[in-house]
PDB file of C-alpha atoms in Angstrom:
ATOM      1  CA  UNK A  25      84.258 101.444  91.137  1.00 38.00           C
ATOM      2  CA  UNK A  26      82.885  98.937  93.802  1.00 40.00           C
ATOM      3  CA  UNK A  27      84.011 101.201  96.347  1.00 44.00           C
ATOM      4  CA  UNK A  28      83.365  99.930  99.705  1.00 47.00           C
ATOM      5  CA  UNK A  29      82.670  96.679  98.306  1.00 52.00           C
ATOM      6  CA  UNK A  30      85.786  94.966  97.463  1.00 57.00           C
ATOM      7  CA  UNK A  31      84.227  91.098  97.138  1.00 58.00           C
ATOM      8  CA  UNK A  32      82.158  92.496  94.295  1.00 64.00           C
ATOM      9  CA  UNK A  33      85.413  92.859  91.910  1.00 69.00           C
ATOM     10  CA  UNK A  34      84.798  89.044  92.085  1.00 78.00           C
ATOM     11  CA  UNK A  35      81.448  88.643  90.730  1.00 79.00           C
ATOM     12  CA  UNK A  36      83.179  90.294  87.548  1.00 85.00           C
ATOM     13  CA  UNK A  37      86.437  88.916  86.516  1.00 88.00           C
ATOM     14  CA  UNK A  38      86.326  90.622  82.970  1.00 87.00           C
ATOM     15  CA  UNK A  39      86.164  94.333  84.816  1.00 89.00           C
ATOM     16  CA  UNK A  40      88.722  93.322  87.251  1.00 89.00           C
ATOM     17  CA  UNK A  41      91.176  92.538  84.908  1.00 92.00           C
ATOM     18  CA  UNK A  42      89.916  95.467  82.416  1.00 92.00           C
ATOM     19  CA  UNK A  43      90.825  97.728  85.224  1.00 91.00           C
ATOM     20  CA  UNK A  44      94.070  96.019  86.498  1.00 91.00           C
ATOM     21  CA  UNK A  45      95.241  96.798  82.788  1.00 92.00           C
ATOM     22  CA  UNK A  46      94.745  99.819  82.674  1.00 92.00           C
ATOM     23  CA  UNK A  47      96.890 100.092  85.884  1.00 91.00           C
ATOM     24  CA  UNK A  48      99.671  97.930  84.535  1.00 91.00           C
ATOM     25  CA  UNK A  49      99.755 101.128  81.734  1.00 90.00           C
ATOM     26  CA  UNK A  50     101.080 103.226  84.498  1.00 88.00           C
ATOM     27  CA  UNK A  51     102.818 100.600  86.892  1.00 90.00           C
ATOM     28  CA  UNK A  52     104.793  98.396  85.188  1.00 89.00           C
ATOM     29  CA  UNK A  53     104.715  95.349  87.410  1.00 93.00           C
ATOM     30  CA  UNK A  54     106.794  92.692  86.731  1.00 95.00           C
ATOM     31  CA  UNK A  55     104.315  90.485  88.360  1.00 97.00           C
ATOM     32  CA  UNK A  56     100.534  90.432  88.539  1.00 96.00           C
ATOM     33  CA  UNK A  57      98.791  87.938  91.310  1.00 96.00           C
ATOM     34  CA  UNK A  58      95.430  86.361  91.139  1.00 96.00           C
ATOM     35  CA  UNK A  59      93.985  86.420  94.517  1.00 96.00           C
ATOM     36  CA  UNK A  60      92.752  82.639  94.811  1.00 97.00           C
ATOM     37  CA  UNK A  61      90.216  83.067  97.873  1.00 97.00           C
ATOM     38  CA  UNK A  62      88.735  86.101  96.804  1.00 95.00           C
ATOM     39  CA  UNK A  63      86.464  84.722  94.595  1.00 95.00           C
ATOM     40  CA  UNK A  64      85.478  82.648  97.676  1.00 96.00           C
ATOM     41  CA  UNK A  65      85.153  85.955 100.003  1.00 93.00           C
ATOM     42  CA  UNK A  66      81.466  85.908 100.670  1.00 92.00           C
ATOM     43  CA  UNK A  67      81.739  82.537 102.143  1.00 94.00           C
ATOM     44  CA  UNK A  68      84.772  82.511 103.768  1.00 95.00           C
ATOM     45  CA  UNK A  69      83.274  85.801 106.134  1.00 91.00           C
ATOM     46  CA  UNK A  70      80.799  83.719 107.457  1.00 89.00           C
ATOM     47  CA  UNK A  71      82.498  80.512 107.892  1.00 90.00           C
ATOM     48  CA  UNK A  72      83.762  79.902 111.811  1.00 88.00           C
ATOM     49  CA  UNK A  73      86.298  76.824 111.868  1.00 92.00           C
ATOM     50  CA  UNK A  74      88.633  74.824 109.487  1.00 94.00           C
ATOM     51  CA  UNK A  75      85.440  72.588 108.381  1.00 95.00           C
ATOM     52  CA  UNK A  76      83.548  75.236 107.543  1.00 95.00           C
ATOM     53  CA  UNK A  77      86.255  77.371 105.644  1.00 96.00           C
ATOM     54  CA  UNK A  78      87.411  73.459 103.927  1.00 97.00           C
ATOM     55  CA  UNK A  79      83.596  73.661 102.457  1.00 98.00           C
ATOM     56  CA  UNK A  80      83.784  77.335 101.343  1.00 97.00           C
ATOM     57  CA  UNK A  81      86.685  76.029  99.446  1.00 98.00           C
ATOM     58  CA  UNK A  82      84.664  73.323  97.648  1.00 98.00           C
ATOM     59  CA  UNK A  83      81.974  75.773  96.357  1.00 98.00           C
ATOM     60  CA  UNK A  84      81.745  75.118  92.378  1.00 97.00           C
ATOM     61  CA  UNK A  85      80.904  78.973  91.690  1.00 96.00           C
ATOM     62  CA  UNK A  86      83.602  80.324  93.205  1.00 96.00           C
ATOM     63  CA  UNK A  87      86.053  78.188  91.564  1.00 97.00           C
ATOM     64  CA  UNK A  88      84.694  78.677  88.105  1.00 96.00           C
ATOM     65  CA  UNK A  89      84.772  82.302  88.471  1.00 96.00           C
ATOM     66  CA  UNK A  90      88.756  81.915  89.698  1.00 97.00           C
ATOM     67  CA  UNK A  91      89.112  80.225  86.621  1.00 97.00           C
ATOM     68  CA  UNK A  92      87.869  82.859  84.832  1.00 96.00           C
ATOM     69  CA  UNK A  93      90.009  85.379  86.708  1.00 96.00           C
ATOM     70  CA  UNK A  94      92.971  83.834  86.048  1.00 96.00           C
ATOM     71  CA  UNK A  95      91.971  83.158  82.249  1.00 97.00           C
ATOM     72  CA  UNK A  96      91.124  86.755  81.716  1.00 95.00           C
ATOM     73  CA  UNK A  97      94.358  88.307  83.374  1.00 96.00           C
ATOM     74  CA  UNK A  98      96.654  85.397  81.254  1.00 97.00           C
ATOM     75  CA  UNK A  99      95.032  86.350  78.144  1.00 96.00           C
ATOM     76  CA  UNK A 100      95.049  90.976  78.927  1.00 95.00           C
ATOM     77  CA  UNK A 101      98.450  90.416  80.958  1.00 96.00           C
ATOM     78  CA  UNK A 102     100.034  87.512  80.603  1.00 93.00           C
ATOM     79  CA  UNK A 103     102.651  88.959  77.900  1.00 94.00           C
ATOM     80  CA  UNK A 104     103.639  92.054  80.031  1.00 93.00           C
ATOM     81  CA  UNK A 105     103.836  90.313  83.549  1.00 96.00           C
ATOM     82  CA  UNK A 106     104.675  87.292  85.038  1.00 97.00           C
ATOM     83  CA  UNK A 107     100.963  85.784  85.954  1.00 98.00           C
ATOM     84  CA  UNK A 108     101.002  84.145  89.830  1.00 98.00           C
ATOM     85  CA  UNK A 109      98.471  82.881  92.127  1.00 98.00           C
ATOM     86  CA  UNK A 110      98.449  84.574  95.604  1.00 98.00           C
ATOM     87  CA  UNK A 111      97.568  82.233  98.049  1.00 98.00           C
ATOM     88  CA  UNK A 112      96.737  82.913 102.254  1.00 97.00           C
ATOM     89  CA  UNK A 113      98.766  81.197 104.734  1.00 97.00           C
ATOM     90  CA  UNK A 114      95.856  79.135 106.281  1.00 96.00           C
ATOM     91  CA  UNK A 115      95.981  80.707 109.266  1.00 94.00           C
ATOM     92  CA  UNK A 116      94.620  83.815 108.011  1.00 93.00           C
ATOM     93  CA  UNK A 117      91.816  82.299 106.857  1.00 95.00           C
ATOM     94  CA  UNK A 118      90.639  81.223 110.606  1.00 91.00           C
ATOM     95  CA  UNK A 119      89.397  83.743 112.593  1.00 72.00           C
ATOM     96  CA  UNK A 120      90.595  84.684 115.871  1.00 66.00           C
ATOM     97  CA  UNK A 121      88.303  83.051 118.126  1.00 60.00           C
ATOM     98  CA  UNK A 122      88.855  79.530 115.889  1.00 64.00           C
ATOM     99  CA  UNK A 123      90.644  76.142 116.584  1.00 65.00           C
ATOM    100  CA  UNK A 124      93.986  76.837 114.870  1.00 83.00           C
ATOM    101  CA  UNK A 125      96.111  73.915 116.015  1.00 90.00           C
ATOM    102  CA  UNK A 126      98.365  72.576 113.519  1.00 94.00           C
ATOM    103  CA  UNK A 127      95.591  69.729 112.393  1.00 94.00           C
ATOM    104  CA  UNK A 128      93.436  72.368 111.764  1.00 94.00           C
ATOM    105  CA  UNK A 129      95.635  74.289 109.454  1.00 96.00           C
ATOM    106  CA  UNK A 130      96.749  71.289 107.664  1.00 97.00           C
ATOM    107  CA  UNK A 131      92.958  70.408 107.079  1.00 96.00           C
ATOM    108  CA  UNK A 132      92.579  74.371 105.591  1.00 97.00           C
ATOM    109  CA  UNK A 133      96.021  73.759 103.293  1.00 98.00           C
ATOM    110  CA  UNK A 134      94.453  70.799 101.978  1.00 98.00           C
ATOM    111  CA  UNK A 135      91.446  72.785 101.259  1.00 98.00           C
ATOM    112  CA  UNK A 136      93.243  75.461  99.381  1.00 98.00           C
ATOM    113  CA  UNK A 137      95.792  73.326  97.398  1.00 98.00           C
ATOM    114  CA  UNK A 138      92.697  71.502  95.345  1.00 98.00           C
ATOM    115  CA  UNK A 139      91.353  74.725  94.426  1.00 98.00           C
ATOM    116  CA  UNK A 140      95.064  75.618  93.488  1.00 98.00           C
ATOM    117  CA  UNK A 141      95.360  71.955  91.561  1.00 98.00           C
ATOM    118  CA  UNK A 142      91.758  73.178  89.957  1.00 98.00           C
ATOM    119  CA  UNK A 143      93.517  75.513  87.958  1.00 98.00           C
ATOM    120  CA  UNK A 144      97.347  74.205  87.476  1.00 98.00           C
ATOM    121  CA  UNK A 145      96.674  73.430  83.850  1.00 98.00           C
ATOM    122  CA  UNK A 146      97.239  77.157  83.215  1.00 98.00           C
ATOM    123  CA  UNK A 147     100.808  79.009  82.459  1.00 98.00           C
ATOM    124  CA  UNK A 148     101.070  80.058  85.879  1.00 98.00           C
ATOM    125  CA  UNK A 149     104.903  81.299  86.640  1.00 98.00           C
ATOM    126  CA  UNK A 150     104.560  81.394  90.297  1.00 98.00           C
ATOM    127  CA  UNK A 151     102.645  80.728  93.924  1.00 98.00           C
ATOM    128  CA  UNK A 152     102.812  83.617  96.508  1.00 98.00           C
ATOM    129  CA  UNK A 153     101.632  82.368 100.542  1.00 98.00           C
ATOM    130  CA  UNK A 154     101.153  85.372 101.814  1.00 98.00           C
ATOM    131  CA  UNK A 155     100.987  85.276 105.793  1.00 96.00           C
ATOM    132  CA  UNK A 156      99.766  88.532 107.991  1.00 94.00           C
ATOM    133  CA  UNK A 157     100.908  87.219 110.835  1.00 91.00           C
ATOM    134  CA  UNK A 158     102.493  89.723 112.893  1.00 90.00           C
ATOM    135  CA  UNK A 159     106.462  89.015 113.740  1.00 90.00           C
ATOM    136  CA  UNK A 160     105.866  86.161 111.422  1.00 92.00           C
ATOM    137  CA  UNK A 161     104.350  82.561 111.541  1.00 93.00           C
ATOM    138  CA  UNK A 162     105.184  79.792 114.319  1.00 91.00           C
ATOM    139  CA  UNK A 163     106.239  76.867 113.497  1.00 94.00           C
ATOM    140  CA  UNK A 164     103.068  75.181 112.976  1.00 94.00           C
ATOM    141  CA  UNK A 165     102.155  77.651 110.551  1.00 94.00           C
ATOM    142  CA  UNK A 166     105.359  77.106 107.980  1.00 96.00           C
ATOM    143  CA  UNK A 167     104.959  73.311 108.565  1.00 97.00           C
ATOM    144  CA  UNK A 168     101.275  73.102 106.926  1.00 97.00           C
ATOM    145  CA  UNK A 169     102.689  75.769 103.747  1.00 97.00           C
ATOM    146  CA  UNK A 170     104.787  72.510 102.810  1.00 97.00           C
ATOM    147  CA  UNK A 171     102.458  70.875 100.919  1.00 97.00           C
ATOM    148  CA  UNK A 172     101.825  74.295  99.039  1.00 98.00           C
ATOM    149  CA  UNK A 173     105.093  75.017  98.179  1.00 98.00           C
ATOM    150  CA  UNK A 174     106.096  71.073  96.900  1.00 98.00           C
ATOM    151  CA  UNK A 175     102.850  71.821  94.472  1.00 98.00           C
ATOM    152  CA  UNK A 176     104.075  74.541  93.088  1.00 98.00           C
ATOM    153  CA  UNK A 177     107.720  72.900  92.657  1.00 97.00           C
ATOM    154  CA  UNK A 178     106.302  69.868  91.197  1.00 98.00           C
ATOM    155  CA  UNK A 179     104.456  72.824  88.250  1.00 98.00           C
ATOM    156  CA  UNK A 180     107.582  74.206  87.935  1.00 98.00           C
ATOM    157  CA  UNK A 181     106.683  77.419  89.528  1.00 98.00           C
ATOM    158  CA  UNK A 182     108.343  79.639  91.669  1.00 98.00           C
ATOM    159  CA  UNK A 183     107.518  80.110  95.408  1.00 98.00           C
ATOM    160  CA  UNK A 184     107.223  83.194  97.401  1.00 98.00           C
ATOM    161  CA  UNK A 185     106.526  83.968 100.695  1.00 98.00           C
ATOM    162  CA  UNK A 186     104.752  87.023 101.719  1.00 98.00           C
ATOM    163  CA  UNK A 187     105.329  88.029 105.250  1.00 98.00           C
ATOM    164  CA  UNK A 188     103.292  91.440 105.879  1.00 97.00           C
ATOM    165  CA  UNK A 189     103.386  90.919 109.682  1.00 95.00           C
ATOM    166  CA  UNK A 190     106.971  91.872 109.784  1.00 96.00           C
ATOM    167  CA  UNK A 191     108.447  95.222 110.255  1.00 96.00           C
ATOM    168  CA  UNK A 192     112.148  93.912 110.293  1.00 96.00           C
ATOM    169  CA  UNK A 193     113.993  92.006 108.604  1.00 95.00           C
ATOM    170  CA  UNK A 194     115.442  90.187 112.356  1.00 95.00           C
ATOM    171  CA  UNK A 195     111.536  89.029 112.565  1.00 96.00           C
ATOM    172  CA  UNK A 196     112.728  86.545 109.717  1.00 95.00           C
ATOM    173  CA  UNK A 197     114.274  83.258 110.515  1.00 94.00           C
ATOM    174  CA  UNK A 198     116.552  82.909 107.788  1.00 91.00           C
ATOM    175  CA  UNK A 199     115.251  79.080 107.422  1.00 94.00           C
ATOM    176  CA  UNK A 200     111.639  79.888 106.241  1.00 96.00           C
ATOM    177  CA  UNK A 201     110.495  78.475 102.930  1.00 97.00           C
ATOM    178  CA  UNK A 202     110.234  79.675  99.440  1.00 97.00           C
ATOM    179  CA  UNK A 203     112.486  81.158  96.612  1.00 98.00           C
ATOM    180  CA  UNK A 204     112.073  84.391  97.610  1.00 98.00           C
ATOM    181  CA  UNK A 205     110.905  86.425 101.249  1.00 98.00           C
ATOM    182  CA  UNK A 206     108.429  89.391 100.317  1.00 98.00           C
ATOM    183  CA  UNK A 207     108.757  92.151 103.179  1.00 98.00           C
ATOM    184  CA  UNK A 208     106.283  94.405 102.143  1.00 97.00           C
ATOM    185  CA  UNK A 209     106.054  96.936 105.522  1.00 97.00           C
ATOM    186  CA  UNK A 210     110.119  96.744 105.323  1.00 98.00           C
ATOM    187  CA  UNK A 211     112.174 100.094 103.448  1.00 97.00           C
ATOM    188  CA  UNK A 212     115.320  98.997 101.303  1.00 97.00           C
ATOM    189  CA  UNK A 213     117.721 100.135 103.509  1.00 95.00           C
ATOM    190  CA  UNK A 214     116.631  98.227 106.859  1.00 97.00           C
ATOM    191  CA  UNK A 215     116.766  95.029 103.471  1.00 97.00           C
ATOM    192  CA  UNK A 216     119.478  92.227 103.780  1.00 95.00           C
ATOM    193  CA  UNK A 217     121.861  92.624 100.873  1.00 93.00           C
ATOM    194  CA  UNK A 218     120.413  89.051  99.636  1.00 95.00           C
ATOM    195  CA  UNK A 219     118.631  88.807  96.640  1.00 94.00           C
ATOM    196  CA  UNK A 220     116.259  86.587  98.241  1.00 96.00           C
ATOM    197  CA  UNK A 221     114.654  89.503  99.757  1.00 97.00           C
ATOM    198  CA  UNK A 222     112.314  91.770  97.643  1.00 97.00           C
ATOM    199  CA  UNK A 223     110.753  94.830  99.483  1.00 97.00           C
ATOM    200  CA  UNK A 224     111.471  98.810  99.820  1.00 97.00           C
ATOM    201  CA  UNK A 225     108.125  99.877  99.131  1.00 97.00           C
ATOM    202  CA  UNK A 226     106.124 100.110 102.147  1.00 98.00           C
ATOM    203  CA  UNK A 227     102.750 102.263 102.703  1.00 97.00           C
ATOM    204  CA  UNK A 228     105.288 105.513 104.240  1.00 97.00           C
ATOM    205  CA  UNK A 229     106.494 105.111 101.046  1.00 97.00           C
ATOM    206  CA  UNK A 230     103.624 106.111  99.366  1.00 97.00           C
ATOM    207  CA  UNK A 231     102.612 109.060 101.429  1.00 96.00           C
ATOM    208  CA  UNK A 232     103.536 112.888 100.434  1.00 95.00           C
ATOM    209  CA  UNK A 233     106.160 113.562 102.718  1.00 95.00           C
ATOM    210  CA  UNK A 234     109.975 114.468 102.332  1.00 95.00           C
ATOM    211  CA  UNK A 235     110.485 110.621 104.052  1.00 96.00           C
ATOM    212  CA  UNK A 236     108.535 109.492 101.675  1.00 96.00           C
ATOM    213  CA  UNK A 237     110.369 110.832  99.097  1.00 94.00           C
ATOM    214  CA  UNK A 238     113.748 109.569 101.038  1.00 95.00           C
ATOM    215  CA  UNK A 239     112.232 105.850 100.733  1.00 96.00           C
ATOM    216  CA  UNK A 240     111.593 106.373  97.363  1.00 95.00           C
ATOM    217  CA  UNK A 241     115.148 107.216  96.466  1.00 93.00           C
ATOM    218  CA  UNK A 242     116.479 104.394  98.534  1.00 95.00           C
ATOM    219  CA  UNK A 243     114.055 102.375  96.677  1.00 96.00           C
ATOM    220  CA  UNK A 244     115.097 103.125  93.514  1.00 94.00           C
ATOM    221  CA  UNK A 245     119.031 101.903  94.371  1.00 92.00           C
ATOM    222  CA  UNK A 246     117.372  98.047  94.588  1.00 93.00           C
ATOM    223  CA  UNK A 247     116.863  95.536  91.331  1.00 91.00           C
ATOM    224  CA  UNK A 248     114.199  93.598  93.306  1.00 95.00           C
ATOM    225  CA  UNK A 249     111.649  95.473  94.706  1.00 96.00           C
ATOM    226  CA  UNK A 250     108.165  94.850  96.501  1.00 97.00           C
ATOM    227  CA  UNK A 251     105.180  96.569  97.843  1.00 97.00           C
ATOM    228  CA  UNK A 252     101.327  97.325  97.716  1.00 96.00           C
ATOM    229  CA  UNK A 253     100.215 100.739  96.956  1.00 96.00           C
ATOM    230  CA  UNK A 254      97.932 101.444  99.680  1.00 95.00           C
ATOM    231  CA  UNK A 255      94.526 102.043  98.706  1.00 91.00           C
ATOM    232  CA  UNK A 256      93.966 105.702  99.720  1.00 94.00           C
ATOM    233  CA  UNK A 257      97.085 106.921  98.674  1.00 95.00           C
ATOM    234  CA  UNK A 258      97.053 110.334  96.593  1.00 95.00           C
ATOM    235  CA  UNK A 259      96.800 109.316  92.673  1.00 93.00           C
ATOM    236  CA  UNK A 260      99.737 112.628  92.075  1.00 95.00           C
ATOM    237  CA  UNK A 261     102.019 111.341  94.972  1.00 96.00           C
ATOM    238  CA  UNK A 262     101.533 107.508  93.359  1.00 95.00           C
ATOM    239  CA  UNK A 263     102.839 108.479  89.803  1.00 93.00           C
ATOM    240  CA  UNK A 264     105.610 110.492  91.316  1.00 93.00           C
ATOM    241  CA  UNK A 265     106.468 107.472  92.824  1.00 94.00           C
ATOM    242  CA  UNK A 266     106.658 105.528  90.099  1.00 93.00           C
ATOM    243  CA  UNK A 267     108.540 108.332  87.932  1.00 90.00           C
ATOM    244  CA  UNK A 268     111.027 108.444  90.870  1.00 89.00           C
ATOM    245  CA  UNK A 269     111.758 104.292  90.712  1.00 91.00           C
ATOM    246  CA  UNK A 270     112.060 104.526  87.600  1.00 80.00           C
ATOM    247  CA  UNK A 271     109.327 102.799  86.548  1.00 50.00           C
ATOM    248  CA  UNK A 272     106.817 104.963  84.827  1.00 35.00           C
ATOM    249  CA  UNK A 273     105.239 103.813  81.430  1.00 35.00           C
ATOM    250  CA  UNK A 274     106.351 107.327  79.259  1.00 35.00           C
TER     251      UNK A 274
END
C-alpha cells in the first residue's frame, strides 16, 4: 500500500493508523510514535534553508492533518501503547548544502516546537528527537534540542533521544539529554548495563541468518528494548523474530 510513496500515508491518517493496528496485532509495541514532520514531507523536500523549512512548518494543512494523526492513533492505540510524538533533531531537517550554524538550528527548533505546542492538549506520554547524525550530534546540535526537551518536561512527558547515527555505544557522551538514549543500529550485548539505554534490535537483527538469530537471543535477555524493523525485511523471518523475543501476540 503506497509503496514507493511513503508521504502519501500522510494524506490519509485514518489508513495509516488502520494499518499500524493491524501491526500492533502482531508486534506488541509498548510504544507507538507519531511522526510530527511527516505530514509536512512534501514541503519540507523542497525547502533549501532554515527560513524556508520555519515556513513549511507553519503550513495550516499539514498541521491539521497531524492532528488528525495523532487523534486517530490515541483513539485505535492509545489503550495498548504508550502514544509519543517523534520529533527530528533540526539538523536533519537542513539539507547538506544548507546554513546549519547553531542560529539556524535554533530558528528550525523554534519552528518545530509550535507545531509540537499545536497539539500538546492531547494525552501524549512522551517526545522522541530523533537525530541521524552519524557518531552523534555536536554540540550545537544538543544545545538547540533544549528547548524541546523543557516542553515536553513542562507536559509532563517523557524525553527520548534517538541517536541512529551511532554504531557504539563509546559514540555516546554520557552527558547528552533526555530520559532515555535510543541506539537503534546498536545489538544488546555491545549495550551499557544502564537502563537508560534501550536498543538490541538493529536491521542484522532482522535478516535470516544464524547471526541474526544470535542477536535475537541476546535480545531477548534485555527488559528495554529498541529497534525499527527494516522495511524489506522477510514477513516469516519478522514473526520469528518476534516469537523469539518473546513478544508475539498468540
Amino acid at each position: 500500500m503506497f509503496a514507493g510513496a511513503p508521504d502519501r500515508w500522510y494524506d490519509e491518517p485514518a489508513t495509516l493508523v488502520a494499518a499500524a493496528a493491524q501491526a500492533q496485532r502482531l508486534l506488541r509495541s509498548d510504544v507507538y510514535s507519531v511522526n510530527v514532520t511527516g505530514p509536512f514531507s512534501r514541503h519540507l523536500a523542497a525547502a533549501r534553508d532554515a527560513a524556508e523549512v520555519c515556513a513549511a512548518l507553519k503550513l495550516a494543512e499539514p498541521r491539521r492533518v497531524l492532528a488528525e494523526t495523532l487523534d486517530a492513533a490515541l483513539h485505535q492505540l492509545g489503550e495498548r501503547a504508550v502514544i509519543v510524538l517523534d520529533c527530528p533533531s533540526p539538523r536533519g531537517l537542513l539539507g547538506p548544502s544548507a546554513e546549519a550554524g547553531f542560529d539556524e538550528l535554533d530558528d528550525v527548533a523554534a519552528g518545530l516546537l509550535e507545531v509540537i505546542r499545536a497539539v500538546a492538549d492531547r494525552p501524549i506520554g512522551g517526545l522522541q528527537v530523533t537525530c541521524d547524525t552519524v557518531s552523534g550530534p555536536d554540540a550545537d546540535e544538543v544545545d538547540v534540542w533544549s528547548s524541546l526537551l523543557a516542553a515536553a518536561g513542562h507536559y509532563g512527558w517523557i524525553t527520548a533521544v534517538r541517536l541512529d547515527g551511532v554504531t557504539s555505544p563509546d559514540q555516546v557522551d554520557t552527558a547528552t539529554p533526555g530520559d532515555l538514549l535510543l541506539l537503534s543500529r546498536v545489538a544488546a550485548d555491545a549495550l551499557p548495563d544502564d537502563p537508560r539505554y534501550g536498543g538490541g534490535l538493529p536491521p542484522a537483527l532482522w535478516a535470516d541468518t544464524a547471526e541474526a538469530a544470535r542477536l535475537a537471543e541476546a535480545a531477548a535477555k534485555r527488559r528495554f528494548r529498541f529497534g525499527e524493523i527494516p522495511a524489506d525485511a522477510p514477513p516469516e523471518t519478522v514473526v520469528a523474530r518476534i516469537v523469539a523475543l518473546g513478544e508475539a501476540a498468540w
